[in-house]
PDB file of C-alpha atoms in Angstrom:
ATOM      1  CA  MET A   1    -174.862  65.310 -57.034  1.00 57.00           C
ATOM      2  CA  ASN A   2    -175.962  63.129 -59.898  1.00 62.00           C
ATOM      3  CA  LYS A   3    -175.007  59.621 -60.645  1.00 61.00           C
ATOM      4  CA  ASN A   4    -172.317  60.448 -63.193  1.00 66.00           C
ATOM      5  CA  THR A   5    -170.517  62.647 -60.769  1.00 69.00           C
ATOM      6  CA  LEU A   6    -170.423  59.894 -58.193  1.00 64.00           C
ATOM      7  CA  LEU A   7    -169.069  57.465 -60.725  1.00 65.00           C
ATOM      8  CA  MET A   8    -166.299  59.829 -61.722  1.00 72.00           C
ATOM      9  CA  ALA A   9    -165.381  60.496 -58.101  1.00 68.00           C
ATOM     10  CA  GLY A  10    -165.145  56.763 -57.402  1.00 68.00           C
ATOM     11  CA  ARG A  11    -162.934  56.225 -60.397  1.00 71.00           C
ATOM     12  CA  SER A  12    -160.634  59.053 -59.322  1.00 72.00           C
ATOM     13  CA  ALA A  13    -160.356  57.612 -55.826  1.00 71.00           C
ATOM     14  CA  ARG A  14    -159.450  54.197 -57.176  1.00 74.00           C
ATOM     15  CA  THR A  15    -156.908  55.728 -59.509  1.00 75.00           C
ATOM     16  CA  LEU A  16    -155.303  57.613 -56.654  1.00 74.00           C
ATOM     17  CA  THR A  17    -155.280  54.473 -54.550  1.00 75.00           C
ATOM     18  CA  PHE A  18    -153.601  52.461 -57.265  1.00 70.00           C
ATOM     19  CA  ALA A  19    -151.130  55.262 -57.854  1.00 73.00           C
ATOM     20  CA  ALA A  20    -150.266  55.423 -54.148  1.00 69.00           C
ATOM     21  CA  MET A  21    -149.843  51.675 -53.998  1.00 76.00           C
ATOM     22  CA  ALA A  22    -147.607  51.786 -57.061  1.00 69.00           C
ATOM     23  CA  VAL A  23    -145.469  54.526 -55.509  1.00 66.00           C
ATOM     24  CA  VAL A  24    -145.093  52.591 -52.256  1.00 65.00           C
ATOM     25  CA  SER A  25    -144.188  49.399 -54.127  1.00 65.00           C
ATOM     26  CA  LEU A  26    -141.673  51.260 -56.291  1.00 69.00           C
ATOM     27  CA  SER A  27    -140.107  52.913 -53.236  1.00 70.00           C
ATOM     28  CA  ALA A  28    -139.688  49.591 -51.426  1.00 68.00           C
ATOM     29  CA  CYS A  29    -138.159  48.018 -54.503  1.00 65.00           C
ATOM     30  CA  THR A  30    -135.783  50.923 -54.962  1.00 71.00           C
ATOM     31  CA  GLN A  31    -134.713  50.765 -51.273  1.00 74.00           C
ATOM     32  CA  GLN A  32    -134.049  47.044 -51.544  1.00 75.00           C
ATOM     33  CA  LYS A  33    -132.050  47.623 -54.710  1.00 74.00           C
ATOM     34  CA  LEU A  34    -129.987  50.299 -53.010  1.00 76.00           C
ATOM     35  CA  VAL A  35    -129.173  47.985 -50.070  1.00 76.00           C
ATOM     36  CA  GLN A  36    -128.111  45.215 -52.446  1.00 78.00           C
ATOM     37  CA  THR A  37    -125.962  47.619 -54.471  1.00 81.00           C
ATOM     38  CA  GLN A  38    -124.218  48.887 -51.274  1.00 81.00           C
ATOM     39  CA  ALA A  39    -123.389  45.297 -50.225  1.00 84.00           C
ATOM     40  CA  GLU A  40    -121.916  44.614 -53.636  1.00 83.00           C
ATOM     41  CA  LEU A  41    -119.839  47.770 -53.384  1.00 85.00           C
ATOM     42  CA  ASN A  42    -118.483  46.725 -49.969  1.00 86.00           C
ATOM     43  CA  THR A  43    -117.590  43.311 -51.346  1.00 86.00           C
ATOM     44  CA  ALA A  44    -115.847  44.920 -54.293  1.00 83.00           C
ATOM     45  CA  ARG A  45    -113.841  47.223 -51.953  1.00 86.00           C
ATOM     46  CA  GLU A  46    -112.701  44.232 -49.858  1.00 86.00           C
ATOM     47  CA  CYS A  47    -111.543  42.444 -53.011  1.00 84.00           C
ATOM     48  CA  ILE A  48    -109.645  45.532 -54.129  1.00 89.00           C
ATOM     49  CA  VAL A  49    -107.909  45.833 -50.715  1.00 88.00           C
ATOM     50  CA  LYS A  50    -106.869  42.157 -50.815  1.00 87.00           C
ATOM     51  CA  GLN A  51    -105.583  42.506 -54.363  1.00 86.00           C
ATOM     52  CA  GLU A  52    -103.552  45.591 -53.381  1.00 87.00           C
ATOM     53  CA  ALA A  53    -102.013  43.712 -50.417  1.00 86.00           C
ATOM     54  CA  GLN A  54    -101.088  40.778 -52.649  1.00 86.00           C
ATOM     55  CA  SER A  55     -99.657  43.175 -55.203  1.00 84.00           C
ATOM     56  CA  GLN A  56     -97.447  44.810 -52.543  1.00 87.00           C
ATOM     57  CA  LEU A  57     -96.227  41.378 -51.340  1.00 88.00           C
ATOM     58  CA  VAL A  58     -95.376  40.352 -54.901  1.00 85.00           C
ATOM     59  CA  THR A  59     -93.545  43.655 -55.405  1.00 87.00           C
ATOM     60  CA  GLN A  60     -91.449  43.083 -52.256  1.00 87.00           C
ATOM     61  CA  GLN A  61     -90.603  39.524 -53.343  1.00 88.00           C
ATOM     62  CA  GLN A  62     -89.587  40.786 -56.758  1.00 86.00           C
ATOM     63  CA  ALA A  63     -87.329  43.440 -55.144  1.00 87.00           C
ATOM     64  CA  THR A  64     -85.655  40.765 -52.959  1.00 88.00           C
ATOM     65  CA  LEU A  65     -85.057  38.496 -55.956  1.00 86.00           C
ATOM     66  CA  ILE A  66     -83.602  41.386 -57.946  1.00 89.00           C
ATOM     67  CA  GLU A  67     -81.221  42.219 -55.086  1.00 87.00           C
ATOM     68  CA  GLN A  68     -80.067  38.572 -54.817  1.00 88.00           C
ATOM     69  CA  LEU A  69     -79.556  38.406 -58.573  1.00 86.00           C
ATOM     70  CA  GLN A  70     -77.452  41.559 -58.424  1.00 86.00           C
ATOM     71  CA  LYS A  71     -75.236  40.039 -55.699  1.00 87.00           C
ATOM     72  CA  VAL A  72     -74.800  36.849 -57.731  1.00 85.00           C
ATOM     73  CA  GLN A  73     -73.943  38.918 -60.790  1.00 86.00           C
ATOM     74  CA  THR A  74     -71.362  40.887 -58.793  1.00 85.00           C
ATOM     75  CA  GLN A  75     -69.728  37.665 -57.548  1.00 84.00           C
ATOM     76  CA  LEU A  76     -69.646  36.294 -61.085  1.00 84.00           C
ATOM     77  CA  ASN A  77     -68.003  39.491 -62.317  1.00 81.00           C
ATOM     78  CA  VAL A  78     -65.344  39.260 -59.592  1.00 78.00           C
ATOM     79  CA  GLN A  79     -64.610  35.610 -60.373  1.00 79.00           C
ATOM     80  CA  GLN A  80     -64.410  36.398 -64.069  1.00 77.00           C
ATOM     81  CA  THR A  81     -61.935  39.204 -63.380  1.00 73.00           C
ATOM     82  CA  ILE A  82     -59.787  36.865 -61.245  1.00 71.00           C
ATOM     83  CA  LEU A  83     -59.825  34.216 -63.948  1.00 69.00           C
ATOM     84  CA  GLN A  84     -58.834  36.756 -66.574  1.00 66.00           C
ATOM     85  CA  GLU A  85     -55.948  38.054 -64.453  1.00 61.00           C
ATOM     86  CA  ARG A  86     -54.669  34.547 -63.527  1.00 57.00           C
ATOM     87  CA  PRO A  87     -51.821  33.474 -65.783  1.00 49.00           C
ATOM     88  CA  GLN A  88     -52.529  30.576 -68.031  1.00 53.00           C
ATOM     89  CA  VAL A  89     -50.673  27.366 -67.335  1.00 48.00           C
ATOM     90  CA  VAL A  90     -49.601  25.425 -70.331  1.00 47.00           C
ATOM     91  CA  HIS A  91     -48.990  21.733 -69.644  1.00 48.00           C
ATOM     92  CA  MET A  92     -46.239  20.391 -71.814  1.00 52.00           C
ATOM     93  CA  SER A  93     -45.303  16.776 -71.970  1.00 54.00           C
ATOM     94  CA  THR A  94     -41.591  16.184 -71.572  1.00 55.00           C
ATOM     95  CA  PRO A  95     -39.856  12.955 -72.472  1.00 57.00           C
ATOM     96  CA  LYS A  96     -38.999  10.770 -69.501  1.00 59.00           C
ATOM     97  CA  MET A  97     -35.313  10.710 -68.781  1.00 60.00           C
ATOM     98  CA  ASP A  98     -33.447   8.187 -66.700  1.00 61.00           C
ATOM     99  CA  CYS A  99     -31.474  10.193 -64.170  1.00 59.00           C
ATOM    100  CA  PRO A 100     -28.700   8.598 -62.181  1.00 65.00           C
ATOM    101  CA  PRO A 101     -29.305   8.356 -58.419  1.00 68.00           C
ATOM    102  CA  PRO A 102     -27.887  11.247 -56.385  1.00 63.00           C
ATOM    103  CA  PRO A 103     -24.540  10.608 -54.788  1.00 63.00           C
ATOM    104  CA  PRO A 104     -24.645   9.683 -51.085  1.00 63.00           C
ATOM    105  CA  VAL A 105     -24.366  12.624 -48.731  1.00 55.00           C
ATOM    106  CA  LYS A 106     -21.127  12.507 -46.887  1.00 55.00           C
ATOM    107  CA  LYS A 107     -21.026  13.731 -43.337  1.00 52.00           C
ATOM    108  CA  SER A 108     -18.786  16.707 -43.027  1.00 49.00           C
ATOM    109  CA  ALA A 109     -15.689  16.451 -40.909  1.00 44.00           C
ATOM    110  CA  ALA A 110     -17.012  19.256 -38.713  1.00 43.00           C
ATOM    111  CA  ASN A 111     -20.211  17.318 -37.892  1.00 46.00           C
ATOM    112  CA  GLU A 112     -18.288  14.125 -37.183  1.00 46.00           C
ATOM    113  CA  GLN A 113     -15.907  16.035 -34.971  1.00 44.00           C
ATOM    114  CA  LEU A 114     -18.830  17.680 -33.154  1.00 46.00           C
ATOM    115  CA  LEU A 115     -20.451  14.312 -32.416  1.00 52.00           C
ATOM    116  CA  THR A 116     -17.103  12.887 -31.372  1.00 57.00           C
ATOM    117  CA  ASP A 117     -16.450  15.727 -28.931  1.00 74.00           C
ATOM    118  CA  LYS A 118     -19.822  15.378 -27.204  1.00 87.00           C
ATOM    119  CA  GLN A 119     -20.085  12.937 -24.331  1.00 92.00           C
ATOM    120  CA  ILE A 120     -23.058  10.539 -24.469  1.00 94.00           C
ATOM    121  CA  VAL A 121     -24.570  10.082 -21.011  1.00 95.00           C
ATOM    122  CA  GLY A 122     -27.529   8.244 -19.524  1.00 94.00           C
ATOM    123  CA  LEU A 123     -29.897   9.255 -16.771  1.00 95.00           C
ATOM    124  CA  ARG A 124     -27.417   8.091 -14.114  1.00 95.00           C
ATOM    125  CA  GLU A 125     -23.672   8.629 -14.294  1.00 96.00           C
ATOM    126  CA  GLN A 126     -20.588   8.739 -12.050  1.00 95.00           C
ATOM    127  CA  ALA A 127     -19.001  12.148 -11.510  1.00 95.00           C
ATOM    128  CA  LEU A 128     -15.453  12.644 -10.243  1.00 95.00           C
ATOM    129  CA  ILE A 129     -14.773  15.816  -8.233  1.00 94.00           C
ATOM    130  CA  ALA A 130     -11.413  17.186  -9.314  1.00 89.00           C
ATOM    131  CA  GLY A 131      -8.658  17.359  -6.690  1.00 87.00           C
ATOM    132  CA  LEU A 132     -10.563  15.250  -4.150  1.00 89.00           C
ATOM    133  CA  ASN A 133     -10.600  11.824  -5.790  1.00 87.00           C
ATOM    134  CA  VAL A 134     -14.267  11.635  -4.731  1.00 93.00           C
ATOM    135  CA  VAL A 135     -16.757   9.874  -6.991  1.00 94.00           C
ATOM    136  CA  MET A 136     -20.441  10.743  -6.630  1.00 95.00           C
ATOM    137  CA  GLN A 137     -23.587   9.451  -8.253  1.00 95.00           C
ATOM    138  CA  ALA A 138     -25.037  12.109 -10.581  1.00 95.00           C
ATOM    139  CA  ARG A 139     -28.580  12.415 -11.810  1.00 96.00           C
ATOM    140  CA  ILE A 140     -28.838  13.792 -15.387  1.00 95.00           C
ATOM    141  CA  SER A 141     -31.935  15.950 -15.883  1.00 94.00           C
ATOM    142  CA  THR A 142     -32.803  18.021 -18.942  1.00 92.00           C
ATOM    143  CA  ASN A 143     -35.792  19.513 -17.090  1.00 93.00           C
ATOM    144  CA  VAL A 144     -33.629  21.488 -14.635  1.00 92.00           C
ATOM    145  CA  GLY A 145     -31.862  24.634 -15.720  1.00 92.00           C
ATOM    146  CA  TYR A 146     -29.081  24.631 -13.097  1.00 94.00           C
ATOM    147  CA  SER A 147     -26.858  21.984 -11.492  1.00 96.00           C
ATOM    148  CA  VAL A 148     -26.705  21.230  -7.745  1.00 96.00           C
ATOM    149  CA  ILE A 149     -24.068  19.534  -5.561  1.00 96.00           C
ATOM    150  CA  ASP A 150     -24.454  18.188  -2.030  1.00 96.00           C
ATOM    151  CA  ALA A 151     -22.682  20.629   0.313  1.00 96.00           C
ATOM    152  CA  ARG A 152     -22.850  20.883   4.115  1.00 95.00           C
ATOM    153  CA  ASN A 153     -21.752  23.511   6.673  1.00 96.00           C
ATOM    154  CA  ILE A 154     -22.033  26.335   4.161  1.00 95.00           C
ATOM    155  CA  GLN A 155     -20.370  29.521   5.461  1.00 96.00           C
ATOM    156  CA  MET A 156     -19.903  32.879   3.781  1.00 95.00           C
ATOM    157  CA  PHE A 157     -16.714  34.907   4.362  1.00 96.00           C
ATOM    158  CA  GLU A 158     -14.773  37.747   2.764  1.00 95.00           C
ATOM    159  CA  ARG A 159     -11.383  37.455   1.095  1.00 94.00           C
ATOM    160  CA  ASN A 160      -9.626  40.329  -0.695  1.00 93.00           C
ATOM    161  CA  SER A 161     -12.855  42.363  -0.625  1.00 93.00           C
ATOM    162  CA  GLU A 162     -14.692  39.518  -2.352  1.00 94.00           C
ATOM    163  CA  GLU A 163     -17.301  37.102  -1.063  1.00 96.00           C
ATOM    164  CA  TRP A 164     -16.214  33.491  -0.736  1.00 97.00           C
ATOM    165  CA  VAL A 165     -17.941  30.319   0.402  1.00 97.00           C
ATOM    166  CA  ARG A 166     -16.574  27.559   2.666  1.00 97.00           C
ATOM    167  CA  PHE A 167     -18.432  24.243   2.485  1.00 97.00           C
ATOM    168  CA  THR A 168     -17.941  20.530   3.126  1.00 96.00           C
ATOM    169  CA  ILE A 169     -18.292  17.667   0.671  1.00 96.00           C
ATOM    170  CA  TYR A 170     -18.482  14.096   2.003  1.00 96.00           C
ATOM    171  CA  ASN A 171     -17.149  11.041   0.240  1.00 94.00           C
ATOM    172  CA  PRO A 172     -20.253   8.819  -0.231  1.00 93.00           C
ATOM    173  CA  GLU A 173     -18.210   5.621   0.301  1.00 92.00           C
ATOM    174  CA  THR A 174     -15.852   6.544   3.153  1.00 92.00           C
ATOM    175  CA  LYS A 175     -17.908   9.407   4.676  1.00 92.00           C
ATOM    176  CA  GLU A 176     -14.663  11.391   4.744  1.00 94.00           C
ATOM    177  CA  PRO A 177     -15.271  15.169   4.824  1.00 95.00           C
ATOM    178  CA  HIS A 178     -13.526  17.510   2.398  1.00 95.00           C
ATOM    179  CA  VAL A 179     -13.607  21.239   3.111  1.00 95.00           C
ATOM    180  CA  LEU A 180     -13.535  23.424   0.004  1.00 95.00           C
ATOM    181  CA  GLU A 181     -13.371  27.163  -0.471  1.00 96.00           C
ATOM    182  CA  ARG A 182     -14.653  28.798  -3.627  1.00 96.00           C
ATOM    183  CA  LYS A 183     -15.410  32.327  -4.737  1.00 96.00           C
ATOM    184  CA  ARG A 184     -19.153  33.012  -4.736  1.00 96.00           C
ATOM    185  CA  LEU A 185     -20.334  33.787  -8.245  1.00 96.00           C
ATOM    186  CA  ARG A 186     -23.898  34.737  -7.393  1.00 95.00           C
ATOM    187  CA  PHE A 187     -27.017  33.579  -5.549  1.00 95.00           C
ATOM    188  CA  GLN A 188     -29.617  31.251  -7.095  1.00 93.00           C
ATOM    189  CA  THR A 189     -33.235  31.178  -5.933  1.00 90.00           C
ATOM    190  CA  VAL A 190     -34.276  27.555  -5.352  1.00 84.00           C
ATOM    191  CA  GLN A 191     -37.752  26.246  -4.495  1.00 76.00           C
ATOM    192  CA  THR A 192     -37.630  23.211  -2.212  1.00 72.00           C
ATOM    193  CA  ALA A 193     -40.338  20.745  -1.261  1.00 67.00           C
ATOM    194  CA  THR A 194     -39.679  21.194   2.472  1.00 69.00           C
ATOM    195  CA  SER A 195     -40.045  24.978   2.511  1.00 71.00           C
ATOM    196  CA  PRO A 196     -42.980  27.008   1.171  1.00 77.00           C
ATOM    197  CA  ASN A 197     -40.695  29.967   0.495  1.00 83.00           C
ATOM    198  CA  PRO A 198     -37.835  29.864  -2.049  1.00 84.00           C
ATOM    199  CA  ASP A 199     -34.252  29.843  -0.708  1.00 87.00           C
ATOM    200  CA  ARG A 200     -31.269  31.846  -1.940  1.00 91.00           C
ATOM    201  CA  ARG A 201     -28.333  29.481  -2.414  1.00 94.00           C
ATOM    202  CA  PRO A 202     -24.744  30.412  -3.311  1.00 96.00           C
ATOM    203  CA  VAL A 203     -23.341  29.374  -6.680  1.00 97.00           C
ATOM    204  CA  VAL A 204     -19.676  28.376  -7.090  1.00 96.00           C
ATOM    205  CA  GLU A 205     -17.485  26.867  -9.799  1.00 96.00           C
ATOM    206  CA  ILE A 206     -16.211  23.280  -9.408  1.00 96.00           C
ATOM    207  CA  ARG A 207     -14.222  21.140 -11.834  1.00 95.00           C
ATOM    208  CA  PHE A 208     -15.672  17.669 -12.419  1.00 95.00           C
ATOM    209  CA  THR A 209     -15.271  14.725 -14.791  1.00 94.00           C
ATOM    210  CA  ILE A 210     -17.963  12.568 -16.423  1.00 94.00           C
ATOM    211  CA  GLY A 211     -16.704   9.921 -18.821  1.00 92.00           C
ATOM    212  CA  LYS A 212     -14.012  11.482 -20.988  1.00 90.00           C
ATOM    213  CA  LEU A 213     -15.335  15.012 -20.372  1.00 91.00           C
ATOM    214  CA  SER A 214     -13.570  17.158 -17.772  1.00 92.00           C
ATOM    215  CA  GLN A 215     -14.705  20.757 -17.312  1.00 92.00           C
ATOM    216  CA  ARG A 216     -15.457  23.525 -14.868  1.00 94.00           C
ATOM    217  CA  GLY A 217     -19.104  24.095 -14.101  1.00 94.00           C
ATOM    218  CA  GLU A 218     -21.373  26.236 -11.955  1.00 96.00           C
ATOM    219  CA  PHE A 219     -23.081  24.401  -9.097  1.00 97.00           C
ATOM    220  CA  VAL A 220     -25.677  25.506  -6.580  1.00 96.00           C
ATOM    221  CA  LEU A 221     -24.639  24.517  -3.049  1.00 96.00           C
ATOM    222  CA  ALA A 222     -27.442  22.694  -1.220  1.00 94.00           C
ATOM    223  CA  ASP A 223     -27.915  19.955   1.336  1.00 93.00           C
ATOM    224  CA  ARG A 224     -28.857  16.821  -0.639  1.00 92.00           C
ATOM    225  CA  SER A 225     -28.266  14.331   2.181  1.00 90.00           C
ATOM    226  CA  ASP A 226     -31.808  12.978   1.723  1.00 90.00           C
ATOM    227  CA  SER A 227     -31.334  12.394  -1.994  1.00 91.00           C
ATOM    228  CA  GLU A 228     -30.005   9.259  -3.679  1.00 92.00           C
ATOM    229  CA  PHE A 229     -27.931  11.443  -5.994  1.00 95.00           C
ATOM    230  CA  PRO A 230     -25.503  13.925  -4.377  1.00 96.00           C
ATOM    231  CA  ILE A 231     -25.106  15.688  -7.737  1.00 96.00           C
ATOM    232  CA  LEU A 232     -27.810  16.931 -10.104  1.00 96.00           C
ATOM    233  CA  ILE A 233     -26.579  17.826 -13.604  1.00 96.00           C
ATOM    234  CA  GLY A 234     -28.855  20.361 -15.312  1.00 95.00           C
ATOM    235  CA  ARG A 235     -28.998  22.055 -18.671  1.00 94.00           C
ATOM    236  CA  ASN A 236     -26.300  24.609 -17.830  1.00 94.00           C
ATOM    237  CA  LEU A 237     -23.669  21.819 -17.883  1.00 94.00           C
ATOM    238  CA  LEU A 238     -25.265  19.611 -20.551  1.00 94.00           C
ATOM    239  CA  ARG A 239     -25.526  22.296 -23.198  1.00 91.00           C
ATOM    240  CA  ASP A 240     -23.210  21.782 -26.204  1.00 89.00           C
ATOM    241  CA  VAL A 241     -21.022  19.158 -24.492  1.00 92.00           C
ATOM    242  CA  MET A 242     -23.271  16.180 -23.634  1.00 93.00           C
ATOM    243  CA  LEU A 243     -25.917  14.110 -25.409  1.00 93.00           C
ATOM    244  CA  VAL A 244     -28.479  12.435 -23.128  1.00 94.00           C
ATOM    245  CA  ASP A 245     -29.717   8.924 -23.902  1.00 93.00           C
ATOM    246  CA  VAL A 246     -32.755   8.500 -21.647  1.00 90.00           C
ATOM    247  CA  SER A 247     -32.901   4.762 -22.301  1.00 92.00           C
ATOM    248  CA  GLY A 248     -29.637   3.934 -20.509  1.00 91.00           C
ATOM    249  CA  ASN A 249     -27.553   4.448 -17.366  1.00 94.00           C
ATOM    250  CA  ASN A 250     -23.798   4.666 -16.796  1.00 92.00           C
ATOM    251  CA  LEU A 251     -23.063   5.124 -20.489  1.00 93.00           C
ATOM    252  CA  ALA A 252     -19.951   7.205 -19.778  1.00 90.00           C
ATOM    253  CA  PRO A 253     -17.261   5.048 -18.095  1.00 89.00           C
ATOM    254  CA  LEU A 254     -15.201   7.247 -15.815  1.00 86.00           C
ATOM    255  CA  GLN A 255     -11.784   8.140 -17.223  1.00 81.00           C
ATOM    256  CA  ARG A 256      -9.299   9.613 -14.807  1.00 75.00           C
ATOM    257  CA  THR A 257      -7.011  12.145 -16.486  1.00 67.00           C
ATOM    258  CA  ASP A 258      -4.440  14.644 -15.353  1.00 63.00           C
ATOM    259  CA  GLU A 259      -7.058  17.372 -15.699  1.00 58.00           C
ATOM    260  CA  SER A 260      -9.329  15.607 -13.200  1.00 57.00           C
ATOM    261  CA  ALA A 261      -6.629  15.854 -10.537  1.00 62.00           C
ATOM    262  CA  LYS A 262      -6.660  19.647 -10.666  1.00 67.00           C
ATOM    263  CA  ASN A 263      -8.982  21.793  -8.568  1.00 67.00           C
TER     264      ASN A 263
END
């Protein structure tokens, strides 16, 4: 092998070495470039995903606003329809006129007669029992539906196939007993403070006088010996014939008439 051949072989080896080094350097550079490009692509994908999410949120908000605007528009249309259908009111100015005062209202004769016929009573009044000449203190109560009179020795008996009641009324002043007999009208259930169970008491009709008023009335027979008032006047006797003034007592002075002497 001559000298020229050796020189050429050395040159070829160096060329191959340089070429190999160039290939290796180019490969490393290309690999690095690929890694950098992949990272940029990932970053770009993340940005695209975020932008899509924001776009969806904006779309939803726009849809909500459109729906609210439609509701407002519907309400405005309804109000406009109501305003169009409402009749127009035309305000006209009229000249002021001096009108004479209205004539005083006169009470009708019927109303005056009605007030005249009614007996004004207080919370406490004197009651005269017809036919006995017995005066008892009466308590006037608009809270009680039925009236009660103090009666003792109550006995039921039959007369002409009808039920009657025999009872005793005492004169509060003289303690004199008066035995009366009346036809039983019915039984009234009464709740007393001394008994937990309600009692059935007979109801009879008795004529009495308070003030100028003399009438027959239904009374429940009950022992009221412990009460200050032997008679309790309830709504059944007050209705349509008496006016109650709760601020006074003994407002109806007792008037003895021929009617009060009858049973």
